[in-house]
Structure formats: C-alpha cells, structure tokens
Amino acid sequence: MAKDGLKIVTIGGGSSYTPELIEGYIKRKDLLPIKEIVLVDIEAGREKLDIVGAMAKRMVKAAGLDWTVTLTLDRKTALEDADFVTTQFRVGLLDARVKDERIPLSHGVLGQETNGAGGMFKAFRTIPVILDIIEDMKVACPAAWLVNFTNPTGMVTEAAIKHGGWKKTVGLCNVPIGHRKMAAEKLAIPEDDLFFKFAGLNHFHWHRVWDNQGIERTEDVIDAIYKPTDEDQESHLKNIHNASFHYEQIKALEMLPCGYHRYYYAEDEMLKHSIEEFEKGETRAQVVKKTEARLFDLYKDPKLDYKPEELSQRGGTHYSDAACEIIASIQNDLRTEMVVSTENNGTIVDLPYDCAVEVSGVVTSHGFEPYNWGSFTPEARGLVQSMKGMEETVIRAAIDGDYNRALSSFIINPLVPGGKVAKDILDQLLYAHKEHLPQFADKIKEIEEHQPETVNYVDELMKSN
C-alpha cells in the first residue's frame, strides 16, 4: 500500500453511483488513509464526469477532508501507483442497454441486462475492455486490487481472473445485501445475530439462514415471504418486476432464491410484464435514462454536497457502499463477512474449479476467503451448471470474437428460445452494437452486406424508440 496515503481509481467515474462511493469513503475515513481519488471516464462521458466530479469535491470538502479528487479521461496515467481500482463503467452507455432490451423484446424474448440476451451482449462489449484495463494495470499498478461492480459482474470477474490473470479481483453485487436485510426483518432478529450462507452465480444464487442459537431459520423465512396470503410477496429489488414465486417449489428447494430467479421460476409472468413495458416504451433502460436525467439535474446544484435520497431509486443502491467496505476490509484486515464473486477453487463442487462463483466468506488483507458450500441438490444443480456453461461460452466468444460460440451461448441460455429466433436476435444485436464489438467486425460486415432484412429491422425498430 502507498505509504503516504491511498490512491483509489474509479473507471466509470461519471456514473450516477459515484456519490454513494464518495459517501462510503467518507463514512470510513478513519479506516482509509486516502490521499487521492481519481475519477476516470471517456470522452462521451465527459459532461457527466464534470458534474459528478464537482459534486464529489463538494462532498469531500463538506466532510472537512483534505483528499484530492482528480478528474481525467487519461486512464493509463490515472492508474499509475493506484492501490485500489474500482470499475463501474457501461460500454455504449444507456443507449446500448435500450438496444439490449428492445431488440429481444420485439421478438417476445427477455432482453434482461444481466441474465438474458441483453446480458450476454453486455458481456461481449465489456469483457474486452476489462482485459484492456488489466493490461494497463500490469504496467501502472501491478500490486493493486481490482474491485468490479460492472455488470454482468460474474462474467466480468471470471474474465478478469481466469483470462486476464488478475487474481487480486473481487466482484460485487448489491442483491445479497437486500436479502440479508429482508430475512432479519421477517425473523425480527438483528442482522448481526444471523448467519447467512450464499452460493451460486451472480444474479443466480441461493442462500440459507441460521440464528445465533445454532438453529437453521431458512424454512421460517421461506414461510414468512412466500407462503400464500392475500397480499403480494415482498421483494427488495426496485429494478425488476415482483412476480410471485411458487411456494411449493421454494419449499422443495429448502433454500431461499435470489430475486433474479423470477426470470426462471416465473418466466411467463416476467416476460409478459416486460413485453407490456416494451409496448408502452417503458423498458427498464428507458426508465433508468429518465431517472439518471433527474439525478444529474440534482447533482448540478452547487449547494448539494451529500448523496441525495433519489439515488436509492436507481436500482443499484448499496453497490458502491459495499465496494468501500471491501476496500476497508482489505486495507485493515477486518475480515468482514460479505458475499462476492470470486474464483471457485472447489467452494461449490458442482462447478469448475477455475470459474467465478458468488459465495459468502470473509474479506482479509490477502483477499477473499470463501465458506465452503459443497454440492447443490438436484433442484438447483442442473440449472446452475447450465448457466455456468452459458457464462463460460459467452466469455470465450467475447474474447475471441467467435460467432459460433456466441450463437451457442444463446442456445444454452434458458431465457432465449432455440432455433431461428436465437440467430435472428444475435445477428440484430451484433449489427446494432457494431461500434462497440470490433472483435466481431468480420461477421458484422457479412451481416451488413448479405442480410439487408437484419439491418432494416434494427434501423426501423430503433427509429421507433
């Protein structure tokens, strides 16, 4: 670590989440001897970087701290001698997410940005960039920790560790935080008096709960949340539709599902709701664009020097604060219990040793030490193995620009119907994102020259957006 203070670099510094990140550092000022925070973005994000950067400086000043907040578009220079690097970028910005959602939904297929066709394309765009960042880090800051909360977190983290060779990588998600809080509320037991074990993949994990008397309370939480009543089932997720799980199925699992399992366990209702949003021009991406516009209007206020409450409506609240907690735990060897994406190393025996999994464990000065999970029951094992196969195939396709593997990943994903529709959506998304997919340039050129129906379909659809 830097002797005269920490240097923390954030790639995607113009994100609307950055104020939460700054707030998290300020809350931990006694644990983090920060000297400089560097916010990095690209030319297309310059305006947002300037707005968020000015607000970050006001927040630091209001806290009475002498930290330097630097804004830059020069990533390589920014990374020099960094101790921690956090990543929260979106290749193609929110306009890319609009395409990820609208093109599949125009075929009656979920486009969801981490689990569905849209999530696979977000990985295609993002993985080459994270690997480029790692190449820069190898030269500029070879001892730094990489804390990733760029979605799809699991695939990006696996690419960083397995293919980029950056073992000092942890991936973050805010979903387990909400599940912990909900279980504590339902049991009327303080969260710190409960023990949680999470295991699975990012946005595809399950968990169990014990109290401080050694009694497993998983079934009690299942009954409290999912047992049929006259009221709707509760969800802590603001960014996805609250479709109901089947109580009988969850009882059979003997584990609590992730909120994102709704896309698989209640696929028909989730798809119906997503199509209704699409037809009204209100896909999640379109709603988030409006939310972000309001947030940045707030951030422009020269008197605003704290995180506004409106940020919690963005859907990713707690991400940034969790990143600060990981940094503080590594820096001080706090051994904080958290849920992160990390290298499996046998933690889940049903999955490859060198893949990324999302599990519970403790954060130490030498990294994340996961709690062993063992094997899943058949009710979960088949699906999680299929999803991991899809993730591995997506990662290889993203790195090599391999069209055949890209198509295979679409066929493997249970949210994408096999056959002609899978290939149509794949080709249309390749053309729609051609600016950000140089590894697929030859295939995209072939589509443009020989598939006019694909080009016209995308152009007309996005024109109607």
GROMACS .gro file of C-alpha atoms in nm:
model
  465
    1MET     CA    1   0.000   0.000   0.000
    2ALA     CA    2   0.110   0.358  -0.058
    3LYS     CA    3   0.299   0.485   0.247
    4ASP     CA    4   0.179   0.845   0.224
    5GLY     CA    5  -0.186   0.762   0.164
    6LEU     CA    6  -0.410   0.554  -0.060
    7LYS     CA    7  -0.478   0.623  -0.424
    8ILE     CA    8  -0.815   0.489  -0.535
    9VAL     CA    9  -0.910   0.498  -0.903
   10THR     CA   10  -1.265   0.458  -1.034
   11ILE     CA   11  -1.314   0.362  -1.400
   12GLY     CA   12  -1.654   0.499  -1.498
   13GLY     CA   13  -1.622   0.790  -1.258
   14GLY     CA   14  -1.904   0.981  -1.427
   15SER     CA   15  -2.157   0.721  -1.310
   16SER     CA   16  -2.462   0.834  -1.117
   17TYR     CA   17  -2.350   0.591  -0.843
   18THR     CA   18  -2.028   0.782  -0.770
   19PRO     CA   19  -2.181   0.999  -0.491
   20GLU     CA   20  -2.260   0.679  -0.299
   21LEU     CA   21  -1.897   0.570  -0.347
   22ILE     CA   22  -1.770   0.901  -0.211
   23GLU     CA   23  -2.013   0.883   0.081
   24GLY     CA   24  -1.882   0.534   0.157
   25TYR     CA   25  -1.523   0.654   0.167
   26ILE     CA   26  -1.618   0.945   0.392
   27LYS     CA   27  -1.800   0.712   0.635
   28ARG     CA   28  -1.480   0.507   0.657
   29LYS     CA   29  -1.237   0.798   0.677
   30ASP     CA   30  -1.082   0.660   0.997
   31LEU     CA   31  -1.008   0.329   0.822
   32LEU     CA   32  -0.899   0.462   0.484
   33PRO     CA   33  -0.598   0.699   0.478
   34ILE     CA   34  -0.693   0.833   0.136
   35LYS     CA   35  -0.465   1.076  -0.039
   36GLU     CA   36  -0.626   1.086  -0.384
   37ILE     CA   37  -0.944   0.968  -0.553
   38VAL     CA   38  -0.922   0.962  -0.932
   39LEU     CA   39  -1.243   0.953  -1.136
   40VAL     CA   40  -1.184   0.831  -1.491
   41ASP     CA   41  -1.422   0.832  -1.785
   42ILE     CA   42  -1.426   0.852  -2.164
   43GLU     CA   43  -1.493   1.147  -2.393
   44ALA     CA   44  -1.861   1.054  -2.432
   45GLY     CA   45  -1.897   1.071  -2.054
   46ARG     CA   46  -1.707   1.397  -2.004
   47GLU     CA   47  -2.012   1.609  -1.916
   48LYS     CA   48  -2.133   1.362  -1.653
   49LEU     CA   49  -1.779   1.327  -1.517
   50ASP     CA   50  -1.754   1.703  -1.472
   51ILE     CA   51  -2.091   1.718  -1.293
   52VAL     CA   52  -2.027   1.420  -1.064
   53GLY     CA   53  -1.665   1.522  -1.007
   54ALA     CA   54  -1.765   1.869  -0.890
   55MET     CA   55  -2.018   1.714  -0.653
   56ALA     CA   56  -1.757   1.468  -0.521
   57LYS     CA   57  -1.526   1.758  -0.443
   58ARG     CA   58  -1.807   1.936  -0.256
   59MET     CA   59  -1.879   1.621  -0.054
   60VAL     CA   60  -1.514   1.581   0.045
   61LYS     CA   61  -1.487   1.948   0.138
   62ALA     CA   62  -1.808   1.937   0.344
   63ALA     CA   63  -1.662   1.643   0.536
   64GLY     CA   64  -1.358   1.852   0.624
   65LEU     CA   65  -1.114   1.619   0.447
   66ASP     CA   66  -0.803   1.715   0.252
   67TRP     CA   67  -0.834   1.439  -0.010
   68THR     CA   68  -0.754   1.529  -0.370
   69VAL     CA   69  -1.029   1.446  -0.620
   70THR     CA   70  -0.890   1.426  -0.974
   71LEU     CA   71  -1.098   1.403  -1.294
   72THR     CA   72  -0.940   1.266  -1.610
   73LEU     CA   73  -1.000   1.094  -1.944
   74ASP     CA   74  -0.645   0.951  -1.940
   75ARG     CA   75  -0.685   0.601  -1.796
   76LYS     CA   76  -0.322   0.491  -1.820
   77THR     CA   77  -0.194   0.794  -1.632
   78ALA     CA   78  -0.475   0.768  -1.377
   79LEU     CA   79  -0.377   0.410  -1.291
   80GLU     CA   80  -0.017   0.491  -1.204
   81ASP     CA   81   0.064   0.370  -0.850
   82ALA     CA   82  -0.303   0.301  -0.767
   83ASP     CA   83  -0.373   0.089  -0.459
   84PHE     CA   84  -0.733   0.005  -0.548
   85VAL     CA   85  -0.916   0.022  -0.881
   86THR     CA   86  -1.295   0.010  -0.891
   87THR     CA   87  -1.487  -0.043  -1.214
   88GLN     CA   88  -1.845   0.076  -1.275
   89PHE     CA   89  -1.850   0.150  -1.648
   90ARG     CA   90  -2.108   0.081  -1.918
   91VAL     CA   91  -1.978   0.035  -2.273
   92GLY     CA   92  -2.216   0.214  -2.507
   93LEU     CA   93  -2.385   0.396  -2.218
   94LEU     CA   94  -2.757   0.356  -2.151
   95ASP     CA   95  -2.841   0.374  -2.522
   96ALA     CA   96  -2.673   0.033  -2.554
   97ARG     CA   97  -2.894  -0.104  -2.279
   98VAL     CA   98  -3.201   0.022  -2.463
   99LYS     CA   99  -3.096  -0.189  -2.763
  100ASP     CA  100  -3.018  -0.487  -2.540
  101GLU     CA  101  -3.373  -0.482  -2.407
  102ARG     CA  102  -3.583  -0.364  -2.701
  103ILE     CA  103  -3.444  -0.587  -2.977
  104PRO     CA  104  -3.508  -0.919  -2.795
  105LEU     CA  105  -3.843  -0.798  -2.664
  106SER     CA  106  -3.953  -0.716  -3.018
  107HIS     CA  107  -3.934  -1.095  -3.070
  108GLY     CA  108  -4.112  -1.173  -2.744
  109VAL     CA  109  -3.785  -1.268  -2.571
  110LEU     CA  110  -3.643  -1.129  -2.246
  111GLY     CA  111  -3.357  -0.889  -2.302
  112GLN     CA  112  -3.267  -0.850  -1.933
  113GLU     CA  113  -2.927  -0.684  -1.899
  114THR     CA  114  -2.754  -0.946  -1.686
  115ASN     CA  115  -2.943  -1.273  -1.737
  116GLY     CA  116  -3.093  -1.264  -2.085
  117ALA     CA  117  -2.981  -1.185  -2.439
  118GLY     CA  118  -2.901  -0.830  -2.333
  119GLY     CA  119  -2.676  -0.954  -2.054
  120MET     CA  120  -2.477  -1.168  -2.295
  121PHE     CA  121  -2.426  -0.869  -2.523
  122LYS     CA  122  -2.326  -0.651  -2.232
  123ALA     CA  123  -2.059  -0.913  -2.162
  124PHE     CA  124  -1.947  -0.913  -2.528
  125ARG     CA  125  -1.892  -0.536  -2.506
  126THR     CA  126  -1.747  -0.526  -2.155
  127ILE     CA  127  -1.505  -0.819  -2.129
  128PRO     CA  128  -1.253  -0.689  -2.389
  129VAL     CA  129  -1.247  -0.356  -2.203
  130ILE     CA  130  -1.184  -0.510  -1.859
  131LEU     CA  131  -0.899  -0.710  -2.012
  132ASP     CA  132  -0.754  -0.389  -2.161
  133ILE     CA  133  -0.777  -0.223  -1.818
  134ILE     CA  134  -0.589  -0.516  -1.667
  135GLU     CA  135  -0.312  -0.484  -1.926
  136ASP     CA  136  -0.276  -0.119  -1.822
  137MET     CA  137  -0.274  -0.220  -1.455
  138LYS     CA  138   0.005  -0.473  -1.511
  139VAL     CA  139   0.229  -0.181  -1.605
  140ALA     CA  140   0.090   0.106  -1.396
  141CYS     CA  141  -0.016  -0.059  -1.066
  142PRO     CA  142   0.084  -0.428  -1.053
  143ALA     CA  143   0.004  -0.459  -0.681
  144ALA     CA  144  -0.344  -0.301  -0.694
  145TRP     CA  145  -0.672  -0.468  -0.608
  146LEU     CA  146  -0.948  -0.466  -0.870
  147VAL     CA  147  -1.300  -0.428  -0.727
  148ASN     CA  148  -1.551  -0.482  -1.005
  149PHE     CA  149  -1.919  -0.394  -0.998
  150THR     CA  150  -1.963  -0.359  -1.372
  151ASN     CA  151  -2.239  -0.593  -1.487
  152PRO     CA  152  -2.265  -0.876  -1.570
  153THR     CA  153  -2.044  -0.896  -1.261
  154GLY     CA  154  -1.990  -1.271  -1.254
  155MET     CA  155  -1.876  -1.300  -1.615
  156VAL     CA  156  -1.662  -0.985  -1.599
  157THR     CA  157  -1.496  -1.106  -1.279
  158GLU     CA  158  -1.429  -1.452  -1.425
  159ALA     CA  159  -1.275  -1.295  -1.735
  160ALA     CA  160  -1.051  -1.076  -1.518
  161ILE     CA  161  -0.927  -1.364  -1.300
  162LYS     CA  162  -0.917  -1.656  -1.544
  163HIS     CA  163  -0.828  -1.486  -1.870
  164GLY     CA  164  -0.672  -1.159  -1.755
  165GLY     CA  165  -0.471  -1.334  -1.485
  166TRP     CA  166  -0.558  -1.068  -1.225
  167LYS     CA  167  -0.601  -1.282  -0.915
  168LYS     CA  168  -0.649  -0.978  -0.693
  169THR     CA  169  -1.003  -0.929  -0.824
  170VAL     CA  170  -1.336  -0.936  -0.641
  171GLY     CA  171  -1.677  -0.884  -0.797
  172LEU     CA  172  -1.966  -0.717  -0.618
  173CYS     CA  173  -2.345  -0.728  -0.628
  174ASN     CA  174  -2.597  -0.547  -0.410
  175VAL     CA  175  -2.864  -0.820  -0.424
  176PRO     CA  176  -2.740  -1.032  -0.126
  177ILE     CA  177  -2.743  -0.720   0.094
  178GLY     CA  178  -3.117  -0.680   0.041
  179HIS     CA  179  -3.182  -1.049   0.106
  180ARG     CA  180  -2.998  -1.031   0.438
  181LYS     CA  181  -3.198  -0.728   0.548
  182MET     CA  182  -3.529  -0.887   0.449
  183ALA     CA  183  -3.455  -1.209   0.640
  184ALA     CA  184  -3.364  -1.011   0.953
  185GLU     CA  185  -3.687  -0.814   0.924
  186LYS     CA  186  -3.903  -1.125   0.878
  187LEU     CA  187  -3.743  -1.304   1.171
  188ALA     CA  188  -3.742  -0.990   1.390
  189ILE     CA  189  -3.378  -1.066   1.469
  190PRO     CA  190  -3.092  -0.818   1.424
  191GLU     CA  191  -2.897  -0.892   1.107
  192ASP     CA  192  -2.573  -0.926   1.305
  193ASP     CA  193  -2.730  -1.207   1.509
  194LEU     CA  194  -2.793  -1.418   1.198
  195PHE     CA  195  -2.551  -1.627   0.993
  196PHE     CA  196  -2.600  -1.641   0.615
  197LYS     CA  197  -2.455  -1.874   0.354
  198PHE     CA  198  -2.495  -1.772  -0.010
  199ALA     CA  199  -2.381  -1.978  -0.308
  200GLY     CA  200  -2.432  -1.979  -0.684
  201LEU     CA  201  -2.358  -1.728  -0.957
  202ASN     CA  202  -2.410  -1.355  -0.986
  203HIS     CA  203  -2.785  -1.287  -1.001
  204PHE     CA  204  -2.829  -1.663  -0.973
  205HIS     CA  205  -2.756  -1.764  -0.614
  206TRP     CA  206  -2.943  -1.922  -0.325
  207HIS     CA  207  -2.895  -1.883   0.050
  208ARG     CA  208  -2.963  -2.034   0.391
  209VAL     CA  209  -3.001  -1.866   0.733
  210TRP     CA  210  -2.917  -1.964   1.093
  211ASP     CA  211  -2.976  -1.777   1.420
  212ASN     CA  212  -2.722  -1.733   1.699
  213GLN     CA  213  -2.861  -2.036   1.884
  214GLY     CA  214  -2.745  -2.260   1.601
  215ILE     CA  215  -3.095  -2.318   1.467
  216GLU     CA  216  -3.149  -2.304   1.093
  217ARG     CA  217  -3.422  -2.049   1.013
  218THR     CA  218  -3.433  -2.088   0.634
  219GLU     CA  219  -3.775  -2.253   0.636
  220ASP     CA  220  -3.914  -1.982   0.864
  221VAL     CA  221  -3.802  -1.712   0.619
  222ILE     CA  222  -3.947  -1.907   0.326
  223ASP     CA  223  -4.282  -1.926   0.505
  224ALA     CA  224  -4.273  -1.558   0.603
  225ILE     CA  225  -4.206  -1.438   0.249
  226TYR     CA  226  -4.355  -1.695   0.012
  227LYS     CA  227  -4.642  -1.872   0.192
  228PRO     CA  228  -4.963  -1.776   0.007
  229THR     CA  229  -5.162  -1.491   0.162
  230ASP     CA  230  -5.398  -1.224   0.038
  231GLU     CA  231  -5.102  -0.988  -0.003
  232ASP     CA  232  -4.835  -0.985  -0.274
  233GLN     CA  233  -4.499  -1.143  -0.198
  234GLU     CA  234  -4.237  -0.891  -0.091
  235SER     CA  235  -3.923  -0.803  -0.284
  236HIS     CA  236  -3.640  -0.565  -0.203
  237LEU     CA  237  -3.544  -0.523  -0.569
  238LYS     CA  238  -3.662  -0.194  -0.720
  239ASN     CA  239  -3.539  -0.268  -1.070
  240ILE     CA  240  -3.732  -0.584  -1.162
  241HIS     CA  241  -4.099  -0.681  -1.165
  242ASN     CA  242  -4.221  -0.850  -0.847
  243ALA     CA  243  -4.363  -1.171  -0.994
  244SER     CA  244  -4.467  -1.433  -0.739
  245PHE     CA  245  -4.267  -1.749  -0.678
  246HIS     CA  246  -4.446  -2.084  -0.633
  247TYR     CA  247  -4.436  -2.151  -0.260
  248GLU     CA  248  -4.434  -2.528  -0.314
  249GLN     CA  249  -4.127  -2.509  -0.536
  250ILE     CA  250  -3.934  -2.290  -0.295
  251LYS     CA  251  -4.017  -2.529  -0.011
  252ALA     CA  252  -3.874  -2.814  -0.219
  253LEU     CA  253  -3.552  -2.617  -0.275
  254GLU     CA  254  -3.500  -2.582   0.101
  255MET     CA  255  -3.308  -2.265   0.016
  256LEU     CA  256  -3.408  -1.905  -0.039
  257PRO     CA  257  -3.392  -1.792  -0.402
  258CYS     CA  258  -3.230  -1.483  -0.544
  259GLY     CA  259  -3.476  -1.217  -0.659
  260TYR     CA  260  -3.348  -1.261  -1.015
  261HIS     CA  261  -3.462  -1.623  -1.011
  262ARG     CA  262  -3.801  -1.478  -1.102
  263TYR     CA  263  -3.677  -1.470  -1.463
  264TYR     CA  264  -3.653  -1.851  -1.450
  265TYR     CA  265  -3.906  -1.966  -1.189
  266ALA     CA  266  -4.176  -1.720  -1.304
  267GLU     CA  267  -4.060  -1.667  -1.661
  268ASP     CA  268  -4.407  -1.636  -1.814
  269GLU     CA  269  -4.516  -1.351  -1.586
  270MET     CA  270  -4.178  -1.173  -1.610
  271LEU     CA  271  -4.187  -1.193  -1.989
  272LYS     CA  272  -4.548  -1.074  -2.006
  273HIS     CA  273  -4.465  -0.773  -1.788
  274SER     CA  274  -4.151  -0.691  -1.989
  275ILE     CA  275  -4.345  -0.703  -2.318
  276GLU     CA  276  -4.608  -0.469  -2.172
  277GLU     CA  277  -4.331  -0.224  -2.075
  278PHE     CA  278  -4.179  -0.254  -2.423
  279GLU     CA  279  -4.509  -0.179  -2.593
  280LYS     CA  280  -4.552   0.133  -2.377
  281GLY     CA  281  -4.195   0.248  -2.448
  282GLU     CA  282  -4.107   0.198  -2.081
  283THR     CA  283  -3.841  -0.074  -2.073
  284ARG     CA  284  -3.616  -0.063  -1.769
  285ALA     CA  285  -3.341   0.107  -1.968
  286GLN     CA  286  -3.577   0.381  -2.082
  287VAL     CA  287  -3.697   0.436  -1.725
  288VAL     CA  288  -3.337   0.448  -1.596
  289LYS     CA  289  -3.246   0.710  -1.857
  290LYS     CA  290  -3.518   0.935  -1.716
  291THR     CA  291  -3.409   0.864  -1.358
  292GLU     CA  292  -3.048   0.946  -1.444
  293ALA     CA  293  -3.150   1.271  -1.611
  294ARG     CA  294  -3.325   1.377  -1.290
  295LEU     CA  295  -3.027   1.274  -1.078
  296PHE     CA  296  -2.781   1.473  -1.285
  297ASP     CA  297  -3.008   1.776  -1.264
  298LEU     CA  298  -2.981   1.739  -0.886
  299TYR     CA  299  -2.605   1.687  -0.899
  300LYS     CA  300  -2.561   2.017  -1.084
  301ASP     CA  301  -2.680   2.210  -0.777
  302PRO     CA  302  -2.367   2.385  -0.643
  303LYS     CA  303  -2.512   2.361  -0.292
  304LEU     CA  304  -2.557   1.983  -0.299
  305ASP     CA  305  -2.274   1.826  -0.100
  306TYR     CA  306  -2.431   1.493   0.008
  307LYS     CA  307  -2.582   1.187  -0.159
  308PRO     CA  308  -2.947   1.263  -0.242
  309GLU     CA  309  -3.219   1.019  -0.137
  310GLU     CA  310  -3.332   0.994  -0.501
  311LEU     CA  311  -3.023   0.785  -0.581
  312SER     CA  312  -3.179   0.490  -0.396
  313GLN     CA  313  -3.443   0.474  -0.672
  314ARG     CA  314  -3.173   0.399  -0.932
  315GLY     CA  315  -3.188   0.026  -0.857
  316GLY     CA  316  -2.822  -0.038  -0.773
  317THR     CA  317  -2.812   0.115  -0.429
  318HIS     CA  318  -2.556  -0.043  -0.188
  319TYR     CA  319  -2.316  -0.142  -0.471
  320SER     CA  320  -2.080   0.144  -0.407
  321ASP     CA  321  -2.101   0.123  -0.029
  322ALA     CA  322  -2.016  -0.248  -0.049
  323ALA     CA  323  -1.711  -0.161  -0.260
  324CYS     CA  324  -1.591   0.077   0.011
  325GLU     CA  325  -1.643  -0.196   0.272
  326ILE     CA  326  -1.429  -0.440   0.076
  327ILE     CA  327  -1.152  -0.182   0.035
  328ALA     CA  328  -1.160  -0.102   0.407
  329SER     CA  329  -1.151  -0.471   0.498
  330ILE     CA  330  -0.853  -0.546   0.272
  331GLN     CA  331  -0.667  -0.236   0.389
  332ASN     CA  332  -0.720  -0.314   0.759
  333ASP     CA  333  -0.757  -0.695   0.755
  334LEU     CA  334  -1.102  -0.654   0.911
  335ARG     CA  335  -1.218  -1.000   0.798
  336THR     CA  336  -1.561  -0.862   0.717
  337GLU     CA  337  -1.822  -1.120   0.617
  338MET     CA  338  -1.951  -1.044   0.267
  339VAL     CA  339  -2.088  -1.207  -0.048
  340VAL     CA  340  -1.870  -1.160  -0.357
  341SER     CA  341  -1.788  -1.309  -0.695
  342THR     CA  342  -1.456  -1.489  -0.667
  343GLU     CA  343  -1.264  -1.788  -0.802
  344ASN     CA  344  -1.443  -2.111  -0.710
  345ASN     CA  345  -1.141  -2.321  -0.606
  346GLY     CA  346  -1.369  -2.607  -0.502
  347THR     CA  347  -1.610  -2.398  -0.293
  348ILE     CA  348  -1.902  -2.533  -0.499
  349VAL     CA  349  -1.807  -2.882  -0.609
  350ASP     CA  350  -2.070  -2.890  -0.886
  351LEU     CA  351  -1.891  -2.614  -1.083
  352PRO     CA  352  -1.548  -2.586  -1.250
  353TYR     CA  353  -1.258  -2.521  -1.015
  354ASP     CA  354  -1.138  -2.212  -1.204
  355CYS     CA  355  -1.472  -2.044  -1.271
  356ALA     CA  356  -1.620  -1.748  -1.083
  357VAL     CA  357  -1.892  -1.810  -0.825
  358GLU     CA  358  -2.085  -1.580  -0.591
  359VAL     CA  359  -2.048  -1.703  -0.233
  360SER     CA  360  -2.024  -1.597   0.131
  361GLY     CA  361  -1.691  -1.561   0.305
  362VAL     CA  362  -1.460  -1.314   0.477
  363VAL     CA  363  -1.251  -1.035   0.328
  364THR     CA  364  -0.893  -1.038   0.459
  365SER     CA  365  -0.581  -0.841   0.377
  366HIS     CA  366  -0.477  -1.120   0.140
  367GLY     CA  367  -0.815  -1.136  -0.030
  368PHE     CA  368  -1.146  -1.320  -0.005
  369GLU     CA  369  -1.170  -1.649   0.183
  370PRO     CA  370  -1.496  -1.825   0.084
  371TYR     CA  371  -1.707  -2.051   0.304
  372ASN     CA  372  -1.728  -2.400   0.160
  373TRP     CA  373  -2.074  -2.481   0.021
  374GLY     CA  374  -2.032  -2.832  -0.117
  375SER     CA  375  -2.290  -2.962  -0.364
  376PHE     CA  376  -2.634  -2.838  -0.465
  377THR     CA  377  -2.943  -3.057  -0.455
  378PRO     CA  378  -3.077  -3.172  -0.795
  379GLU     CA  379  -3.347  -2.899  -0.784
  380ALA     CA  380  -3.076  -2.634  -0.826
  381ARG     CA  381  -2.774  -2.820  -0.961
  382GLY     CA  382  -2.888  -2.874  -1.321
  383LEU     CA  383  -2.987  -2.513  -1.377
  384VAL     CA  384  -2.677  -2.359  -1.219
  385GLN     CA  385  -2.449  -2.588  -1.423
  386SER     CA  386  -2.632  -2.489  -1.741
  387MET     CA  387  -2.596  -2.120  -1.657
  388LYS     CA  388  -2.225  -2.159  -1.583
  389GLY     CA  389  -2.179  -2.333  -1.917
  390MET     CA  390  -2.350  -2.039  -2.082
  391GLU     CA  391  -2.127  -1.790  -1.898
  392GLU     CA  392  -1.807  -1.972  -1.995
  393THR     CA  393  -1.919  -1.983  -2.359
  394VAL     CA  394  -2.006  -1.611  -2.357
  395ILE     CA  395  -1.664  -1.523  -2.215
  396ARG     CA  396  -1.478  -1.718  -2.484
  397ALA     CA  397  -1.694  -1.565  -2.756
  398ALA     CA  398  -1.631  -1.215  -2.617
  399ILE     CA  399  -1.255  -1.262  -2.612
  400ASP     CA  400  -1.215  -1.435  -2.949
  401GLY     CA  401  -1.499  -1.272  -3.144
  402ASP     CA  402  -1.622  -1.624  -3.209
  403TYR     CA  403  -1.965  -1.612  -3.375
  404ASN     CA  404  -2.020  -1.986  -3.339
  405ARG     CA  405  -1.967  -1.969  -2.963
  406ALA     CA  406  -2.185  -1.657  -2.943
  407LEU     CA  407  -2.469  -1.849  -3.108
  408SER     CA  408  -2.406  -2.148  -2.881
  409SER     CA  409  -2.433  -1.926  -2.573
  410PHE     CA  410  -2.772  -1.801  -2.696
  411ILE     CA  411  -2.891  -2.159  -2.741
  412ILE     CA  412  -2.768  -2.260  -2.394
  413ASN     CA  413  -2.936  -1.968  -2.215
  414PRO     CA  414  -3.280  -2.085  -2.094
  415LEU     CA  415  -3.423  -1.735  -2.143
  416VAL     CA  416  -3.357  -1.743  -2.520
  417PRO     CA  417  -3.563  -1.984  -2.736
  418GLY     CA  418  -3.352  -2.203  -2.960
  419GLY     CA  419  -3.385  -2.207  -3.337
  420LYS     CA  420  -3.426  -1.923  -3.585
  421VAL     CA  421  -3.527  -1.662  -3.327
  422ALA     CA  422  -3.196  -1.703  -3.137
  423LYS     CA  423  -2.993  -1.645  -3.452
  424ASP     CA  424  -3.211  -1.351  -3.560
  425ILE     CA  425  -3.169  -1.176  -3.224
  426LEU     CA  426  -2.795  -1.246  -3.220
  427ASP     CA  427  -2.742  -1.103  -3.570
  428GLN     CA  428  -2.959  -0.799  -3.498
  429LEU     CA  429  -2.776  -0.720  -3.175
  430LEU     CA  430  -2.437  -0.762  -3.345
  431TYR     CA  431  -2.536  -0.507  -3.608
  432ALA     CA  432  -2.695  -0.273  -3.351
  433HIS     CA  433  -2.376  -0.271  -3.137
  434LYS     CA  434  -2.121  -0.277  -3.421
  435GLU     CA  435  -1.942   0.031  -3.287
  436HIS     CA  436  -1.853  -0.150  -2.965
  437LEU     CA  437  -1.782  -0.500  -3.097
  438PRO     CA  438  -1.460  -0.480  -3.302
  439GLN     CA  439  -1.385  -0.847  -3.230
  440PHE     CA  440  -1.692  -0.941  -3.437
  441ALA     CA  441  -1.611  -0.699  -3.723
  442ASP     CA  442  -1.592  -0.966  -3.997
  443LYS     CA  443  -1.927  -1.117  -3.905
  444ILE     CA  444  -2.091  -0.776  -3.876
  445LYS     CA  445  -1.961  -0.682  -4.222
  446GLU     CA  446  -2.112  -1.004  -4.357
  447ILE     CA  447  -2.446  -0.917  -4.195
  448GLU     CA  448  -2.441  -0.567  -4.345
  449GLU     CA  449  -2.358  -0.696  -4.693
  450HIS     CA  450  -2.578  -1.005  -4.711
  451GLN     CA  451  -2.862  -0.962  -4.461
  452PRO     CA  452  -3.049  -0.643  -4.554
  453GLU     CA  453  -3.355  -0.766  -4.363
  454THR     CA  454  -3.149  -0.767  -4.041
  455VAL     CA  455  -3.019  -0.415  -4.100
  456ASN     CA  456  -3.363  -0.278  -4.189
  457TYR     CA  457  -3.528  -0.446  -3.890
  458VAL     CA  458  -3.287  -0.288  -3.641
  459ASP     CA  459  -3.289   0.053  -3.807
  460GLU     CA  460  -3.668   0.069  -3.809
  461LEU     CA  461  -3.702  -0.058  -3.453
  462MET     CA  462  -3.456   0.190  -3.307
  463LYS     CA  463  -3.608   0.471  -3.512
  464SER     CA  464  -3.939   0.397  -3.342
  465ASN     CA  465  -3.776   0.407  -2.997
   0.00000   0.00000   0.00000
